[in-house]
Coordinates of C-alpha atoms in Angstrom, one line a residue:
M1 CA -15.9 1.4 75.6
S2 CA -17.1 2.2 72.7
L3 CA -14.9 5.5 72.1
V4 CA -12.2 3.0 72.7
L5 CA -13.0 0.8 70.3
L6 CA -13.5 3.8 67.4
S7 CA -9.9 5.1 68.9
L8 CA -8.1 1.6 68.0
A9 CA -9.9 1.6 63.9
A10 CA -8.5 4.9 63.7
L11 CA -5.4 4.1 64.2
C12 CA -5.2 1.1 61.9
L13 CA -6.4 2.8 58.9
G14 CA -4.2 5.3 59.5
A15 CA -1.4 3.0 60.0
A16 CA -2.6 1.9 56.5
P17 CA -0.1 2.5 53.6
L18 CA -0.9 4.1 50.9
E19 CA -0.3 2.4 47.6
P20 CA 2.4 4.3 45.0
M21 CA 0.5 6.3 42.4
V22 CA 2.8 8.2 39.8
Q23 CA 2.3 11.4 37.9
C24 CA 3.6 11.8 34.5
G25 CA 5.0 14.7 32.8
S26 CA 7.9 15.7 30.2
E27 CA 11.2 15.3 30.6
N28 CA 13.2 15.4 27.9
G29 CA 17.1 16.5 29.3
P30 CA 19.0 14.2 31.4
S31 CA 17.3 13.8 35.3
P32 CA 18.6 16.7 38.3
E33 CA 18.8 13.2 40.8
W34 CA 22.4 12.2 38.1
M35 CA 24.1 15.3 39.2
V36 CA 23.7 13.9 43.0
S37 CA 26.1 10.9 44.3
H38 CA 23.6 8.2 46.5
T39 CA 25.2 5.8 48.5
L40 CA 22.1 3.0 46.7
T41 CA 19.9 3.2 44.0
P42 CA 17.4 0.6 42.4
G43 CA 17.4 -2.0 40.6
D44 CA 16.2 -2.4 36.9
L45 CA 12.1 -2.7 35.8
R46 CA 11.5 -6.6 36.0
D47 CA 10.0 -6.1 32.1
L48 CA 8.1 -3.7 29.6
R49 CA 5.7 -4.0 27.1
V50 CA 4.5 -1.7 24.9
E51 CA 0.8 -1.6 22.7
L52 CA -1.7 0.4 20.5
V53 CA -4.6 1.4 21.9
K54 CA -7.7 3.5 20.0
T55 CA -9.0 6.8 22.1
S56 CA -12.0 8.9 21.0
V57 CA -11.2 12.1 19.9
A58 CA -14.4 13.6 19.1
M59 CA -17.0 11.5 16.8
D60 CA -15.8 9.8 14.5
D61 CA -12.3 11.1 15.0
Y62 CA -9.7 8.5 16.3
S63 CA -6.4 8.9 18.2
I64 CA -3.6 6.1 18.3
L65 CA -1.3 5.8 20.9
M66 CA 1.3 3.6 22.2
N67 CA 0.4 1.6 25.9
I68 CA 2.8 2.0 27.9
S69 CA 3.5 -0.8 31.0
W70 CA 6.5 -1.4 33.6
I71 CA 6.5 -4.4 36.1
L72 CA 9.0 -2.8 39.1
R73 CA 11.5 -5.7 40.3
A74 CA 10.2 -6.8 44.0
D75 CA 13.5 -7.0 45.7
A76 CA 14.7 -4.5 48.1
S77 CA 16.6 -1.6 45.9
I78 CA 12.3 -0.9 45.4
R79 CA 12.3 1.2 49.0
F80 CA 15.0 4.2 47.2
L81 CA 12.9 4.2 44.1
K82 CA 11.5 7.9 43.6
A83 CA 10.4 7.7 39.9
T84 CA 10.8 5.4 36.7
K85 CA 12.0 7.7 33.1
I86 CA 10.5 6.5 29.6
C87 CA 12.1 7.5 26.2
V88 CA 10.5 7.1 22.8
T89 CA 12.6 7.2 19.6
G90 CA 11.1 7.3 16.3
K91 CA 12.0 6.3 12.9
S92 CA 10.6 6.8 9.7
N93 CA 10.9 9.6 6.7
F94 CA 12.0 12.1 9.8
Q95 CA 13.1 10.8 13.5
S96 CA 11.6 11.7 16.5
Y97 CA 12.6 11.5 20.6
S98 CA 10.8 12.4 23.3
C99 CA 10.6 11.1 27.5
V100 CA 8.5 11.5 30.1
R101 CA 9.4 11.2 33.7
C102 CA 6.2 9.2 36.2
N103 CA 7.3 9.8 39.9
Y104 CA 6.0 8.2 42.5
T105 CA 3.5 9.6 45.3
E106 CA 4.5 7.9 47.9
A107 CA 8.2 5.7 48.7
F108 CA 6.8 1.9 48.7
Q109 CA 6.8 0.4 51.6
T110 CA 7.1 -3.6 49.8
Q111 CA 7.9 -5.1 47.6
T112 CA 4.7 -6.1 46.3
R113 CA 1.4 -4.6 46.7
P114 CA -0.7 -5.9 50.0
S115 CA -3.2 -8.3 47.6
G116 CA -0.1 -10.2 46.2
G117 CA 0.6 -8.7 43.2
K118 CA 3.6 -7.4 41.3
W119 CA 3.7 -4.0 41.0
T120 CA 2.8 -3.1 37.5
Y121 CA 1.8 0.9 36.2
S122 CA 1.4 2.1 32.4
Y123 CA 1.1 5.3 30.7
T124 CA -0.4 6.0 27.7
D125 CA 0.0 10.1 25.9
F126 CA 2.5 9.2 23.2
P127 CA 1.6 9.3 19.8
V128 CA 1.9 6.3 17.2
E129 CA 3.1 6.7 13.3
L130 CA 1.7 4.9 10.2
N131 CA 4.9 1.7 9.9
T132 CA 7.7 3.6 12.0
L133 CA 10.2 2.6 14.3
Y134 CA 10.0 2.9 17.5
F135 CA 13.0 2.6 20.2
I136 CA 11.5 2.0 24.0
G137 CA 14.0 2.7 26.4
A138 CA 13.2 2.7 30.3
H139 CA 15.1 2.4 33.7
N140 CA 14.6 3.5 37.2
I141 CA 15.7 7.4 39.3
P142 CA 17.6 7.8 41.1
N143 CA 19.8 6.2 38.1
A144 CA 23.5 4.9 39.0
N145 CA 26.5 6.7 40.0
M146 CA 28.3 8.2 37.6
N147 CA 31.5 5.3 36.2
E148 CA 28.6 2.5 37.6
D149 CA 26.8 1.1 35.2
S150 CA 23.1 2.0 34.6
P151 CA 20.6 -0.7 34.8
S152 CA 17.6 -0.1 32.0
L153 CA 15.2 -1.5 30.0
S154 CA 14.3 -1.2 26.4
V155 CA 12.0 -2.9 23.6
N156 CA 11.4 -2.2 20.3
F157 CA 8.0 -1.9 18.5
T158 CA 7.1 -0.8 14.7
S159 CA 3.6 -0.2 14.5
P160 CA 1.8 -0.7 11.8
G161 CA 0.1 0.3 8.0
C162 CA -4.1 0.9 7.9
L163 CA -5.0 -2.6 7.9
D164 CA -4.6 -2.8 11.2
H165 CA -7.7 -3.5 13.4
V166 CA -6.8 -0.4 15.6
M167 CA -4.2 2.1 13.2
K168 CA -8.0 1.6 10.4
Y169 CA -9.5 3.7 12.4
K170 CA -6.2 7.3 12.2
K171 CA -7.3 10.2 10.7
K172 CA -4.6 9.4 7.7
C173 CA -5.8 5.9 7.1
I174 CA -9.6 7.1 7.1
E175 CA -9.5 9.3 4.4
A176 CA -8.1 6.8 2.1
G177 CA -10.9 4.3 2.9
S178 CA -9.8 2.1 5.7
L179 CA -13.2 1.5 6.9
W180 CA -14.7 1.1 3.4
D181 CA -16.3 -1.9 3.1
P182 CA -16.7 -2.6 -1.4
N183 CA -17.7 -6.5 -0.8
I184 CA -16.7 -7.3 -4.2
T185 CA -18.3 -10.2 -5.7
A186 CA -17.0 -11.3 -9.2
C187 CA -18.9 -13.6 -11.6
Q188 CA -17.4 -14.8 -15.2
K189 CA -20.6 -14.6 -17.4
D190 CA -18.9 -16.3 -20.4
E191 CA -15.4 -16.7 -21.6
K192 CA -15.2 -13.4 -22.5
T193 CA -16.7 -11.0 -19.8
V194 CA -16.5 -10.7 -15.5
E195 CA -19.1 -8.5 -13.6
V196 CA -17.7 -7.6 -10.8
N197 CA -20.4 -5.8 -7.9
F198 CA -18.6 -3.7 -5.7
T199 CA -20.0 -0.7 -2.6
T200 CA -19.2 2.8 -3.3
N201 CA -16.9 5.7 -1.6
P202 CA -19.2 9.1 -1.1
L203 CA -15.2 10.2 -1.3
G204 CA -15.0 9.3 -4.6
N205 CA -16.2 9.0 -7.7
R206 CA -13.4 7.3 -9.6
Y207 CA -12.4 3.4 -9.8
L208 CA -9.8 1.2 -11.5
T209 CA -10.5 -2.6 -11.8
V210 CA -8.0 -5.0 -12.7
I211 CA -8.3 -8.9 -13.3
Q212 CA -5.7 -10.6 -12.6
N213 CA -4.2 -14.7 -13.4
N214 CA -1.0 -14.9 -13.6
T215 CA -0.7 -11.7 -16.1
V216 CA -3.2 -8.5 -16.6
I217 CA -6.5 -10.1 -19.2
G218 CA -8.2 -7.2 -18.3
I219 CA -8.7 -3.6 -16.7
A220 CA -11.9 -2.1 -16.7
E221 CA -12.1 2.0 -15.6
L222 CA -15.2 3.2 -13.8
E223 CA -16.3 7.1 -13.3
L224 CA -19.7 7.9 -11.8
Q225 CA -21.7 11.0 -11.8
Q226 CA -21.8 12.1 -8.5
S227 CA -20.0 10.5 -5.2
E228 CA -22.2 8.9 -3.2
Q229 CA -22.5 5.0 -1.1
T230 CA -24.4 3.1 -3.2
R231 CA -23.7 -0.5 -4.7
T232 CA -22.6 -0.5 -8.7
S233 CA -21.4 -2.9 -11.3
V234 CA -19.0 -2.9 -14.2
M235 CA -18.4 -5.5 -16.9
V236 CA -14.3 -6.0 -17.6
A237 CA -13.6 -7.5 -20.7
V238 CA -11.2 -10.7 -20.6
T239 CA -8.6 -11.9 -22.7
G240 CA -7.7 -15.2 -21.1
E241 CA -9.3 -17.5 -18.0
S242 CA -11.0 -16.1 -15.6
K243 CA -12.5 -18.6 -13.0
G244 CA -10.3 -18.2 -9.8
A245 CA -8.3 -15.0 -11.4
M246 CA -8.1 -12.2 -8.8
V247 CA -9.6 -8.7 -9.3
Q248 CA -8.0 -5.8 -7.3
L249 CA -10.1 -2.4 -6.9
T250 CA -8.4 0.8 -7.1
P251 CA -10.2 3.5 -6.0
Y252 CA -8.6 7.1 -6.1
F253 CA -10.7 9.0 -3.5
H254 CA -9.9 12.9 -3.1
T255 CA -8.5 12.9 -0.7
C256 CA -5.1 10.0 -1.3
G257 CA -4.9 10.4 -4.7
N258 CA -2.8 7.8 -5.7
D259 CA -2.5 6.1 -2.7
C260 CA -5.3 4.6 -1.3
I261 CA -5.6 1.5 0.0
R262 CA -6.6 -0.8 -2.3
R263 CA -9.2 -4.1 -2.4
K264 CA -9.0 -7.7 -4.0
G265 CA -11.9 -9.9 -4.6
E266 CA -12.2 -13.2 -6.1
V267 CA -13.9 -14.9 -10.0
V268 CA -16.7 -17.4 -9.5
L269 CA -18.7 -18.6 -11.9
C270 CA -22.3 -16.4 -12.1
P271 CA -24.8 -18.1 -10.5
Q272 CA -27.7 -20.1 -13.1
T273 CA -31.2 -19.0 -11.7
G274 CA -33.8 -22.2 -12.7
V275 CA -37.8 -21.9 -12.9
S276 CA -39.5 -23.9 -10.9
F277 CA -43.7 -24.6 -10.7
P278 CA -45.5 -26.2 -8.8
L279 CA -46.7 -29.1 -8.9
D280 CA -50.9 -30.1 -8.0
A281 CA -52.4 -33.7 -7.6
S282 CA -55.6 -32.5 -9.1
G283 CA -56.2 -33.7 -13.4
S284 CA -58.3 -30.5 -13.9
V285 CA -55.1 -28.2 -12.6
L286 CA -52.5 -30.8 -14.3
S287 CA -54.0 -30.2 -17.6
G288 CA -54.0 -26.4 -17.4
W289 CA -50.1 -26.5 -16.0
L290 CA -49.0 -29.2 -18.9
P291 CA -48.4 -26.2 -21.7
L292 CA -46.0 -24.7 -18.9
L293 CA -44.1 -27.6 -18.6
L294 CA -43.2 -28.2 -21.4
L295 CA -41.4 -25.3 -22.4
A296 CA -39.9 -26.0 -19.0
L297 CA -38.3 -28.7 -20.3
L298 CA -37.5 -26.9 -23.6
V299 CA -35.6 -24.1 -22.1
A300 CA -33.7 -27.0 -19.6
A301 CA -32.7 -28.8 -22.4
W302 CA -31.5 -26.0 -24.3
V303 CA -29.6 -24.8 -20.7
L304 CA -27.7 -28.3 -21.2
V305 CA -27.0 -28.0 -24.5
V306 CA -25.4 -24.6 -24.2
G307 CA -23.6 -26.6 -21.0
I308 CA -22.2 -29.2 -22.5
Y309 CA -20.6 -26.6 -25.7
L310 CA -19.3 -24.1 -22.8
M311 CA -17.6 -27.0 -21.2
W312 CA -16.7 -28.2 -24.5
R313 CA -15.2 -24.4 -25.2
H314 CA -14.0 -24.2 -21.5
G315 CA -11.3 -27.7 -21.9
K316 CA -9.9 -26.0 -25.1
I317 CA -9.1 -22.5 -23.3
K318 CA -7.7 -24.2 -20.4
T319 CA -5.8 -26.3 -22.7
S320 CA -4.3 -23.9 -25.4
F321 CA -4.0 -21.0 -21.9
P322 CA -1.2 -21.8 -20.4
T323 CA 1.3 -21.7 -23.5
T324 CA 0.4 -18.2 -23.7
T325 CA 1.4 -17.9 -20.2
L326 CA 5.0 -18.6 -21.0
L327 CA 5.6 -15.7 -23.4
S328 CA 8.6 -13.1 -21.7
P329 CA 7.1 -10.2 -20.2
T330 CA 7.7 -6.8 -22.9
K331 CA 11.5 -5.3 -22.0
V332 CA 10.3 -1.2 -21.3
L333 CA 12.8 1.5 -21.1
V334 CA 11.9 4.3 -19.6
V335 CA 13.8 7.4 -20.2
Y336 CA 12.3 10.5 -17.4
P337 CA 13.9 14.3 -16.7
S338 CA 15.2 14.8 -13.6
E339 CA 12.9 17.6 -12.4
I340 CA 10.9 13.9 -11.8
C341 CA 10.7 12.7 -8.1
F342 CA 12.7 9.4 -7.9
H343 CA 10.9 7.8 -5.3
H344 CA 7.0 9.5 -6.0
T345 CA 6.5 9.6 -9.4
I346 CA 9.6 7.0 -11.2
C347 CA 8.5 4.2 -8.4
Y348 CA 4.6 3.9 -8.6
F349 CA 5.2 3.9 -12.4
T350 CA 7.6 1.1 -12.6
E351 CA 5.2 -0.8 -10.0
F352 CA 2.4 -0.1 -12.4
L353 CA 4.2 -1.9 -15.6
Q354 CA 5.1 -4.4 -13.7
T355 CA 1.6 -5.1 -11.9
H356 CA -0.7 -4.1 -14.2
C357 CA 1.3 -4.5 -17.9
R358 CA 3.5 -7.0 -17.0
S359 CA 6.7 -5.6 -17.9
E360 CA 10.1 -6.2 -17.4
V361 CA 11.6 -2.1 -16.9
I362 CA 14.1 -0.9 -17.5
L363 CA 15.7 1.9 -15.1
D364 CA 19.2 3.6 -15.0
K365 CA 19.1 4.2 -11.5
W366 CA 19.1 0.2 -11.1
Q367 CA 21.9 -0.4 -13.3
K368 CA 24.5 2.8 -11.9
K369 CA 27.8 -0.1 -11.8
K370 CA 27.4 -1.1 -16.0
I371 CA 27.0 2.4 -16.7
A372 CA 30.1 2.7 -14.8
E373 CA 31.6 0.2 -17.4
V374 CA 30.4 1.1 -20.1
G375 CA 29.4 5.2 -20.2
L376 CA 25.7 6.2 -20.7
V377 CA 26.3 6.3 -24.3
Q378 CA 27.0 2.7 -25.0
W379 CA 24.6 1.8 -22.1
L380 CA 21.5 3.8 -23.9
T381 CA 22.2 2.1 -27.2
T382 CA 22.5 -1.3 -26.3
Q383 CA 19.1 -0.9 -24.0
K384 CA 16.8 0.9 -26.8
N385 CA 18.3 -2.5 -29.1
E386 CA 17.4 -5.2 -26.6
A387 CA 13.4 -3.4 -25.6
D388 CA 11.0 -3.7 -26.6
K389 CA 9.1 -0.3 -26.0
V390 CA 10.6 2.9 -25.3
I391 CA 8.8 5.0 -23.0
F392 CA 9.5 8.7 -22.7
L393 CA 8.0 9.7 -19.3
L394 CA 7.3 13.8 -19.4
S395 CA 7.3 16.0 -16.2
N396 CA 4.4 18.4 -15.5
D397 CA 6.3 20.9 -14.1
V398 CA 3.8 20.2 -10.5
N399 CA 7.1 19.7 -8.5
T400 CA 6.1 21.6 -5.1
V401 CA 4.9 18.5 -3.1
C402 CA 8.1 16.1 -4.7
D403 CA 10.5 18.3 -3.5
G404 CA 9.9 19.6 0.0
T405 CA 9.0 15.4 0.0
C406 CA 12.2 14.5 -1.8
G407 CA 14.7 16.8 0.1
K408 CA 18.2 16.2 -0.9
S409 CA 18.5 12.6 -0.3
K410 CA 21.3 10.6 -2.0
A411 CA 19.0 9.1 -4.2
S412 CA 17.7 12.5 -5.1
P413 CA 17.6 12.6 -8.6
H414 CA 18.5 16.4 -8.8
E415 CA 22.1 15.4 -7.9
N416 CA 22.0 13.4 -11.5
S417 CA 26.0 14.2 -12.9
Q418 CA 24.5 14.1 -16.3
D419 CA 20.0 13.9 -17.2
L420 CA 19.3 11.3 -18.7
F421 CA 16.3 12.7 -21.0
P422 CA 18.0 15.3 -22.9
L423 CA 20.8 12.5 -24.2
A424 CA 18.2 9.4 -24.9
F425 CA 16.3 12.3 -26.6
N426 CA 18.8 13.5 -29.0
L427 CA 20.4 10.0 -29.4
F428 CA 17.3 8.3 -30.0
C429 CA 16.2 12.0 -32.2
S430 CA 16.7 9.8 -36.0
D431 CA 14.5 6.8 -34.7
L432 CA 11.3 9.2 -35.2
R433 CA 12.1 9.9 -38.6
S434 CA 12.2 6.8 -39.9
Q435 CA 8.2 5.0 -40.4
T436 CA 10.0 2.0 -39.4
H437 CA 11.4 2.5 -35.8
L438 CA 8.6 4.8 -34.8
C439 CA 6.5 2.4 -33.3
K440 CA 9.4 1.6 -30.3
Y441 CA 8.5 4.6 -28.8
M442 CA 5.6 6.1 -26.0
V443 CA 5.3 9.4 -24.5
V444 CA 3.2 9.1 -21.2
N445 CA 2.1 12.1 -18.7
F446 CA -0.2 12.2 -15.7
R447 CA -1.6 15.1 -16.6
E448 CA -2.8 17.6 -20.1
A449 CA 0.1 19.1 -21.4
D450 CA 2.2 20.4 -24.7
T451 CA 5.6 19.2 -24.9
K452 CA 8.5 21.2 -24.6
D453 CA 9.8 23.2 -27.5
D454 CA 12.9 21.4 -27.2
Y455 CA 11.5 18.0 -28.0
N456 CA 8.8 18.5 -30.3
A457 CA 9.7 16.0 -32.2
L458 CA 8.1 13.8 -29.6
N459 CA 5.0 15.0 -31.4
V460 CA 4.8 12.9 -33.4
C461 CA 4.8 8.7 -31.1
P462 CA 2.1 8.0 -29.9
K463 CA 0.4 9.3 -26.7
Y464 CA -1.5 8.0 -23.4
R465 CA -2.6 9.6 -19.8
L466 CA -2.3 7.7 -16.6
M467 CA -4.7 7.2 -15.3
K468 CA -7.6 7.9 -18.2
D469 CA -6.1 6.1 -20.9
A470 CA -4.6 3.1 -18.9
A471 CA -6.5 0.1 -20.6
A472 CA -4.9 1.3 -23.5
F473 CA -1.7 1.5 -22.4
C474 CA -1.3 -1.2 -21.4
T475 CA -2.5 -3.7 -24.1
E476 CA -0.3 -1.1 -26.4
L477 CA 2.6 -3.2 -23.9
L478 CA 1.1 -6.1 -23.7
H479 CA 0.6 -6.4 -28.0
A480 CA 4.5 -5.9 -27.9
E481 CA 5.1 -9.2 -26.0
Q482 CA 4.6 -11.3 -29.1
H483 CA 7.8 -11.7 -29.9
V484 CA 8.5 -12.5 -33.3
P485 CA 11.7 -11.7 -35.3
V486 CA 13.4 -8.4 -35.8
G487 CA 12.3 -8.1 -39.5
E488 CA 9.0 -9.6 -39.3
R489 CA 8.6 -7.2 -36.9
L490 CA 9.7 -4.0 -38.3
Q491 CA 8.2 -4.5 -41.0
A492 CA 4.3 -5.7 -38.9
C493 CA 5.2 -1.7 -37.2
H494 CA 6.2 0.0 -40.2
Y495 CA 2.5 -1.0 -41.9
S496 CA 0.8 -0.3 -38.6
C497 CA 2.5 3.1 -38.3
S498 CA 1.5 4.0 -42.0
S499 CA -2.6 3.7 -41.1
M500 CA -2.0 5.9 -38.2

């Protein structure tokens, strides 16, 4: 009897179908089944989804991958399903394309799982880059025959940047400071000073602090002796109301240079610490504390008087502040040589002028239509007369990385029909000999470099090296926004240059 029961149990176990699994491998070309005609083919997928996953490669090293999951449609055509093919196309600075084929280990005997759920599978092995648009398409195999509609399903997916909760673990993001928590606290010490405290990062020792309240009201640069994690503070001199202003902390790590992640905070009033003394019911103890109590009352009265005075001054500054914000921004004409990469240098420099120096930037790249109408010489003459400042941006002869990155795109400055720099230099050269017009011109570079012999006339202009002279540079531009009558402005400029 027992032998019969064991035989029946073995027969039942043998009759239970195995659940199909997937075995995936690369297949970038067409599938072999496409060359064969099939009488019946499977339908399309029911659903296709994409999400990011983080996998640990080694200690403190993670890989960000794309988890692609799909659900099979529950119909009779599932019996003819052999495999599912997934292709991913990525479009960013360069285009990528790869496909995988996932074969099912067993033929499907039922339209749904034995448990009742739909057949669901996933594949996790496509690497993900930052800020990239991906097109994911999937179809079942065997494909539809030639000249027949081929059922497929596709979705679009855009990968986020380094501030995403998953992408921040990517190695490139970690090097840019994605895991760094500076814990910024900023408080207003007085009307002209803001104290900013933050935690430094071992990746770098140089930090730029900018305080903005509609406009830039304070800039300070901090350079530490050693690159270590420690709590530090910097005092920033401000020129306007700072309560509620935004603090932007820009680090300069050796792993990301000028392209590190910026952090933000808000300015609040500094807390005032008071002094309290415990009282004793005993008369002898009270008489011993009496001088200290009197001293505390005097201090409290002095603090009250100072507080009333600060509130009065705060009201005056708040009343007069809106009038300063009505001033129009400084108009700046930027002249640069053709060997400078437009996307990686000119655009970043323009963003710095607009964000930190409250400037309206004039670039030839942005006015191509106007230049085509009036001509380059006439356009330069007009913009020089309208601009408050003319900046000559010098090249540092370090263009290997830039040339490789910029390539020969349509917007490449190397393909300009005429180099703006020598034309502007020859056109404006006469102004450089005049003390009256000299203050309108500035020279900016990013490293220590001498002016080329062809342009040594620029040596008479004020020179600034970024980011070392960022505070002085922005201060000079902000002074230029005080729009006075032309005659008075030229006379003031003449006296200023003469003193130099």
